[in-house]
Amino acid sequence: MILQQEDDIKVVVEEAKKDPQAFVKIYDLFFEKIYTYAYYKVGNATEAEDITEQVFLKALEAIGRYTWKKGVPFSSWIFKIAHNQVVDYFRAQGKVINKAIDEEQINKLPDEKRSFEEEVDLKLLLEDAQKAISKLNEDQQSVILLKFLSGFSNAEIANFLNKSEGAVKSLQHRVLVSLRELLKERFK
């Protein structure tokens, strides 16, 4: 079940407040986005699955206390839970947020019958891209994860980052310019 409109999501959330079984619809709607965010933050599928599970458990526990705020989509609420779980994960591990691309991520890319040379080149390109991304500030990295990997809208990102939509668009533009500059040697 794919719900696109905030009004549709509101109906589902209100159902979930009354019947925990209805929470499955929220899970189905947000699982992929939350998992993708966690995966790219921690760089490990197993850890991302654990974090995603914790996000939905916390959301299920708190759904009864959720209140609608004008102009703030439900996705911002559940995504803040996800962000907090990622922060808690790194705090518990005593680590700094790791954004490394691991072999597992590379192997999950669609197989297009690449030759060995193409496979090596792809891995090197992804490593270069990850190094470039790691040089961006936290807001810029968040925009990449939220927009391009998790598929959130500019309005959702703006709410999550506590910025205006215009500021998010500007940040996206600066991210792309910065990445182009950081990767220009790669494409010469």
PDB file of C-alpha atoms in Angstrom:
ATOM      1  CA  MET A   1       0.000   0.000   0.000  1.00  0.00           C
ATOM      2  CA  ILE A   2       1.607   3.240  -1.084  1.00  0.00           C
ATOM      3  CA  LEU A   3       0.277   6.416   0.430  1.00  0.00           C
ATOM      4  CA  GLN A   4       1.399   9.686  -1.043  1.00  0.00           C
ATOM      5  CA  GLN A   5      -0.755  12.312   0.603  1.00  0.00           C
ATOM      6  CA  GLU A   6      -0.354  13.502   4.157  1.00  0.00           C
ATOM      7  CA  ASP A   7      -4.146  13.203   4.589  1.00  0.00           C
ATOM      8  CA  ASP A   8      -3.912   9.490   3.764  1.00  0.00           C
ATOM      9  CA  ILE A   9      -1.062   9.095   6.222  1.00  0.00           C
ATOM     10  CA  LYS A  10      -3.094  10.904   8.865  1.00  0.00           C
ATOM     11  CA  VAL A  11      -5.898   8.355   8.490  1.00  0.00           C
ATOM     12  CA  VAL A  12      -3.424   5.483   8.869  1.00  0.00           C
ATOM     13  CA  VAL A  13      -1.798   7.074  11.935  1.00  0.00           C
ATOM     14  CA  GLU A  14      -5.175   7.604  13.576  1.00  0.00           C
ATOM     15  CA  GLU A  15      -6.038   3.943  12.865  1.00  0.00           C
ATOM     16  CA  ALA A  16      -2.721   2.849  14.396  1.00  0.00           C
ATOM     17  CA  LYS A  17      -3.445   4.865  17.540  1.00  0.00           C
ATOM     18  CA  LYS A  18      -6.594   2.786  18.067  1.00  0.00           C
ATOM     19  CA  ASP A  19      -5.368  -0.561  16.758  1.00  0.00           C
ATOM     20  CA  PRO A  20      -1.689  -1.572  16.955  1.00  0.00           C
ATOM     21  CA  GLN A  21      -2.293  -4.027  14.087  1.00  0.00           C
ATOM     22  CA  ALA A  22      -2.862  -1.031  11.812  1.00  0.00           C
ATOM     23  CA  PHE A  23       0.726   0.052  12.523  1.00  0.00           C
ATOM     24  CA  VAL A  24       1.781  -2.449   9.843  1.00  0.00           C
ATOM     25  CA  LYS A  25       0.690   0.115   7.241  1.00  0.00           C
ATOM     26  CA  ILE A  26       3.069   2.689   8.728  1.00  0.00           C
ATOM     27  CA  TYR A  27       5.825   0.091   8.730  1.00  0.00           C
ATOM     28  CA  ASP A  28       5.168  -0.759   5.079  1.00  0.00           C
ATOM     29  CA  LEU A  29       5.133   2.894   4.113  1.00  0.00           C
ATOM     30  CA  PHE A  30       8.318   3.986   5.873  1.00  0.00           C
ATOM     31  CA  PHE A  31      10.478   0.862   6.190  1.00  0.00           C
ATOM     32  CA  GLU A  32      12.526   1.354   3.036  1.00  0.00           C
ATOM     33  CA  LYS A  33      13.273   5.030   3.716  1.00  0.00           C
ATOM     34  CA  ILE A  34      14.232   4.431   7.346  1.00  0.00           C
ATOM     35  CA  TYR A  35      16.348   1.383   6.522  1.00  0.00           C
ATOM     36  CA  THR A  36      18.136   3.203   3.696  1.00  0.00           C
ATOM     37  CA  TYR A  37      18.959   6.119   5.983  1.00  0.00           C
ATOM     38  CA  ALA A  38      20.269   3.823   8.728  1.00  0.00           C
ATOM     39  CA  TYR A  39      22.217   1.708   6.242  1.00  0.00           C
ATOM     40  CA  TYR A  40      24.054   4.631   4.739  1.00  0.00           C
ATOM     41  CA  LYS A  41      24.785   6.080   8.160  1.00  0.00           C
ATOM     42  CA  VAL A  42      26.216   2.889   9.703  1.00  0.00           C
ATOM     43  CA  GLY A  43      27.456   1.149   6.546  1.00  0.00           C
ATOM     44  CA  ASN A  44      26.347  -2.304   7.702  1.00  0.00           C
ATOM     45  CA  ALA A  45      23.147  -4.141   6.755  1.00  0.00           C
ATOM     46  CA  THR A  46      22.754  -6.060  10.022  1.00  0.00           C
ATOM     47  CA  GLU A  47      23.211  -2.957  12.163  1.00  0.00           C
ATOM     48  CA  ALA A  48      20.857  -0.987   9.904  1.00  0.00           C
ATOM     49  CA  GLU A  49      18.201  -3.688  10.307  1.00  0.00           C
ATOM     50  CA  ASP A  50      18.581  -3.543  14.103  1.00  0.00           C
ATOM     51  CA  ILE A  51      18.323   0.246  14.101  1.00  0.00           C
ATOM     52  CA  THR A  52      15.287   0.136  11.812  1.00  0.00           C
ATOM     53  CA  GLU A  53      13.620  -2.398  14.099  1.00  0.00           C
ATOM     54  CA  GLN A  54      14.244  -0.127  17.094  1.00  0.00           C
ATOM     55  CA  VAL A  55      12.825   2.870  15.229  1.00  0.00           C
ATOM     56  CA  PHE A  56       9.547   1.087  14.571  1.00  0.00           C
ATOM     57  CA  LEU A  57       9.338  -0.304  18.107  1.00  0.00           C
ATOM     58  CA  LYS A  58       9.800   3.190  19.545  1.00  0.00           C
ATOM     59  CA  ALA A  59       7.317   4.643  17.060  1.00  0.00           C
ATOM     60  CA  LEU A  60       4.760   1.962  17.955  1.00  0.00           C
ATOM     61  CA  GLU A  61       5.222   2.698  21.665  1.00  0.00           C
ATOM     62  CA  ALA A  62       4.859   6.454  21.095  1.00  0.00           C
ATOM     63  CA  ILE A  63       2.177   6.548  18.394  1.00  0.00           C
ATOM     64  CA  GLY A  64      -0.562   7.146  20.951  1.00  0.00           C
ATOM     65  CA  ARG A  65       1.153  10.358  22.057  1.00  0.00           C
ATOM     66  CA  TYR A  66       1.768  11.633  18.533  1.00  0.00           C
ATOM     67  CA  THR A  67      -0.050  14.889  17.794  1.00  0.00           C
ATOM     68  CA  TRP A  68      -0.432  16.516  14.410  1.00  0.00           C
ATOM     69  CA  LYS A  69       1.224  19.870  13.937  1.00  0.00           C
ATOM     70  CA  LYS A  70       0.317  22.091  11.030  1.00  0.00           C
ATOM     71  CA  GLY A  71       2.978  22.014   8.335  1.00  0.00           C
ATOM     72  CA  VAL A  72       4.955  19.187   9.966  1.00  0.00           C
ATOM     73  CA  PRO A  73       4.501  15.868   8.180  1.00  0.00           C
ATOM     74  CA  PHE A  74       4.360  12.583  10.085  1.00  0.00           C
ATOM     75  CA  SER A  75       7.508  11.496   8.256  1.00  0.00           C
ATOM     76  CA  SER A  76       9.474  14.171  10.126  1.00  0.00           C
ATOM     77  CA  TRP A  77       8.399  12.671  13.449  1.00  0.00           C
ATOM     78  CA  ILE A  78       9.325   9.100  12.560  1.00  0.00           C
ATOM     79  CA  PHE A  79      12.525  10.223  10.885  1.00  0.00           C
ATOM     80  CA  LYS A  80      13.635  12.070  14.035  1.00  0.00           C
ATOM     81  CA  ILE A  81      13.243   8.776  15.861  1.00  0.00           C
ATOM     82  CA  ALA A  82      15.480   7.182  13.213  1.00  0.00           C
ATOM     83  CA  HIS A  83      18.084   9.913  13.531  1.00  0.00           C
ATOM     84  CA  ASN A  84      18.096   9.572  17.318  1.00  0.00           C
ATOM     85  CA  GLN A  85      18.521   5.795  17.030  1.00  0.00           C
ATOM     86  CA  VAL A  86      21.532   6.256  14.744  1.00  0.00           C
ATOM     87  CA  VAL A  87      23.061   8.736  17.199  1.00  0.00           C
ATOM     88  CA  ASP A  88      22.386   6.325  20.092  1.00  0.00           C
ATOM     89  CA  TYR A  89      23.996   3.500  18.116  1.00  0.00           C
ATOM     90  CA  PHE A  90      27.206   5.453  17.618  1.00  0.00           C
ATOM     91  CA  ARG A  91      27.197   6.690  21.195  1.00  0.00           C
ATOM     92  CA  ALA A  92      26.863   3.095  22.463  1.00  0.00           C
ATOM     93  CA  GLN A  93      29.629   1.936  20.134  1.00  0.00           C
ATOM     94  CA  GLY A  94      31.882   4.807  21.147  1.00  0.00           C
ATOM     95  CA  LYS A  95      32.314   5.592  17.470  1.00  0.00           C
ATOM     96  CA  VAL A  96      32.064   8.606  15.257  1.00  0.00           C
ATOM     97  CA  ILE A  97      29.402   8.325  12.566  1.00  0.00           C
ATOM     98  CA  ASN A  98      30.853   6.028   9.918  1.00  0.00           C
ATOM     99  CA  LYS A  99      29.901   6.746   6.369  1.00  0.00           C
ATOM    100  CA  ALA A 100      32.148   4.261   4.637  1.00  0.00           C
ATOM    101  CA  ILE A 101      30.815   2.284   1.726  1.00  0.00           C
ATOM    102  CA  ASP A 102      31.457  -1.368   2.437  1.00  0.00           C
ATOM    103  CA  GLU A 103      31.745  -4.346   0.100  1.00  0.00           C
ATOM    104  CA  GLU A 104      28.208  -5.391   0.967  1.00  0.00           C
ATOM    105  CA  GLN A 105      26.807  -2.095  -0.330  1.00  0.00           C
ATOM    106  CA  ILE A 106      28.770  -2.369  -3.553  1.00  0.00           C
ATOM    107  CA  ASN A 107      27.674  -5.968  -4.087  1.00  0.00           C
ATOM    108  CA  LYS A 108      24.012  -4.945  -3.747  1.00  0.00           C
ATOM    109  CA  LEU A 109      24.250  -2.710  -6.803  1.00  0.00           C
ATOM    110  CA  PRO A 110      22.367  -4.055  -9.819  1.00  0.00           C
ATOM    111  CA  ASP A 111      24.494  -6.510 -11.765  1.00  0.00           C
ATOM    112  CA  GLU A 112      24.681  -5.389 -15.341  1.00  0.00           C
ATOM    113  CA  LYS A 113      27.145  -8.062 -16.461  1.00  0.00           C
ATOM    114  CA  ARG A 114      30.126  -5.869 -15.690  1.00  0.00           C
ATOM    115  CA  SER A 115      33.594  -7.017 -16.587  1.00  0.00           C
ATOM    116  CA  PHE A 116      36.227  -7.342 -13.876  1.00  0.00           C
ATOM    117  CA  GLU A 117      37.728  -4.004 -14.929  1.00  0.00           C
ATOM    118  CA  GLU A 118      34.330  -2.309 -14.812  1.00  0.00           C
ATOM    119  CA  GLU A 119      33.676  -3.822 -11.383  1.00  0.00           C
ATOM    120  CA  VAL A 120      36.984  -2.493 -10.052  1.00  0.00           C
ATOM    121  CA  ASP A 121      36.347   0.917 -11.608  1.00  0.00           C
ATOM    122  CA  LEU A 122      32.883   1.046 -10.035  1.00  0.00           C
ATOM    123  CA  LYS A 123      34.288   0.192  -6.608  1.00  0.00           C
ATOM    124  CA  LEU A 124      36.942   2.882  -6.951  1.00  0.00           C
ATOM    125  CA  LEU A 125      34.345   5.419  -8.098  1.00  0.00           C
ATOM    126  CA  LEU A 126      32.125   4.634  -5.109  1.00  0.00           C
ATOM    127  CA  GLU A 127      35.078   4.929  -2.745  1.00  0.00           C
ATOM    128  CA  ASP A 128      35.989   8.300  -4.272  1.00  0.00           C
ATOM    129  CA  ALA A 129      32.378   9.458  -3.984  1.00  0.00           C
ATOM    130  CA  GLN A 130      32.251   8.348  -0.345  1.00  0.00           C
ATOM    131  CA  LYS A 131      35.483  10.204   0.426  1.00  0.00           C
ATOM    132  CA  ALA A 132      34.044  13.323  -1.201  1.00  0.00           C
ATOM    133  CA  ILE A 133      30.793  12.988   0.757  1.00  0.00           C
ATOM    134  CA  SER A 134      32.728  12.591   4.008  1.00  0.00           C
ATOM    135  CA  LYS A 135      34.279  16.030   3.389  1.00  0.00           C
ATOM    136  CA  LEU A 136      30.834  17.661   3.393  1.00  0.00           C
ATOM    137  CA  ASN A 137      29.340  19.060   6.582  1.00  0.00           C
ATOM    138  CA  GLU A 138      26.620  17.157   8.472  1.00  0.00           C
ATOM    139  CA  ASP A 139      23.719  19.129   6.936  1.00  0.00           C
ATOM    140  CA  GLN A 140      25.062  18.511   3.437  1.00  0.00           C
ATOM    141  CA  GLN A 141      25.507  14.800   4.143  1.00  0.00           C
ATOM    142  CA  SER A 142      21.989  14.652   5.567  1.00  0.00           C
ATOM    143  CA  VAL A 143      20.573  16.248   2.425  1.00  0.00           C
ATOM    144  CA  ILE A 144      22.258  13.605   0.269  1.00  0.00           C
ATOM    145  CA  LEU A 145      20.931  10.788   2.431  1.00  0.00           C
ATOM    146  CA  LEU A 146      17.450  12.206   2.824  1.00  0.00           C
ATOM    147  CA  LYS A 147      16.871  13.406  -0.730  1.00  0.00           C
ATOM    148  CA  PHE A 148      18.829  11.135  -2.998  1.00  0.00           C
ATOM    149  CA  LEU A 149      18.989   7.889  -1.036  1.00  0.00           C
ATOM    150  CA  SER A 150      15.841   7.898   1.108  1.00  0.00           C
ATOM    151  CA  GLY A 151      13.648   9.857  -1.313  1.00  0.00           C
ATOM    152  CA  PHE A 152      12.237  12.442   1.088  1.00  0.00           C
ATOM    153  CA  SER A 153      10.676  15.578  -0.352  1.00  0.00           C
ATOM    154  CA  ASN A 154      12.199  19.015   0.177  1.00  0.00           C
ATOM    155  CA  ALA A 155       9.354  19.864   2.578  1.00  0.00           C
ATOM    156  CA  GLU A 156      10.070  16.780   4.684  1.00  0.00           C
ATOM    157  CA  ILE A 157      13.792  17.509   4.712  1.00  0.00           C
ATOM    158  CA  ALA A 158      13.123  21.121   5.675  1.00  0.00           C
ATOM    159  CA  ASN A 159      11.036  20.011   8.645  1.00  0.00           C
ATOM    160  CA  PHE A 160      13.587  17.441   9.726  1.00  0.00           C
ATOM    161  CA  LEU A 161      16.530  19.854   9.492  1.00  0.00           C
ATOM    162  CA  ASN A 162      14.530  22.800  10.884  1.00  0.00           C
ATOM    163  CA  LYS A 163      15.203  24.843   7.757  1.00  0.00           C
ATOM    164  CA  SER A 164      13.011  26.483   5.153  1.00  0.00           C
ATOM    165  CA  GLU A 165      12.339  24.699   1.876  1.00  0.00           C
ATOM    166  CA  GLY A 166      14.329  27.396   0.100  1.00  0.00           C
ATOM    167  CA  ALA A 167      17.290  26.752   2.381  1.00  0.00           C
ATOM    168  CA  VAL A 168      17.079  23.028   1.614  1.00  0.00           C
ATOM    169  CA  LYS A 169      17.025  23.693  -2.144  1.00  0.00           C
ATOM    170  CA  SER A 170      20.026  25.972  -1.764  1.00  0.00           C
ATOM    171  CA  LEU A 171      21.806  23.353   0.330  1.00  0.00           C
ATOM    172  CA  GLN A 172      21.123  20.714  -2.339  1.00  0.00           C
ATOM    173  CA  HIS A 173      22.592  22.974  -4.987  1.00  0.00           C
ATOM    174  CA  ARG A 174      25.700  23.638  -2.873  1.00  0.00           C
ATOM    175  CA  VAL A 175      26.089  19.902  -2.230  1.00  0.00           C
ATOM    176  CA  LEU A 176      26.063  19.112  -5.935  1.00  0.00           C
ATOM    177  CA  VAL A 177      28.508  21.934  -6.706  1.00  0.00           C
ATOM    178  CA  SER A 178      30.804  20.770  -3.891  1.00  0.00           C
ATOM    179  CA  LEU A 179      30.708  17.153  -5.042  1.00  0.00           C
ATOM    180  CA  ARG A 180      31.391  18.180  -8.627  1.00  0.00           C
ATOM    181  CA  GLU A 181      34.433  20.135  -7.428  1.00  0.00           C
ATOM    182  CA  LEU A 182      35.658  17.340  -5.143  1.00  0.00           C
ATOM    183  CA  LEU A 183      35.285  14.705  -7.867  1.00  0.00           C
ATOM    184  CA  LYS A 184      36.503  16.706 -10.865  1.00  0.00           C
ATOM    185  CA  GLU A 185      39.928  15.029 -10.808  1.00  0.00           C
ATOM    186  CA  ARG A 186      38.217  11.654 -11.042  1.00  0.00           C
ATOM    187  CA  PHE A 187      36.537  12.538 -14.306  1.00  0.00           C
ATOM    188  CA  LYS A 188      39.412  14.206 -16.134  1.00  0.00           C
TER     189      LYS A 188
END
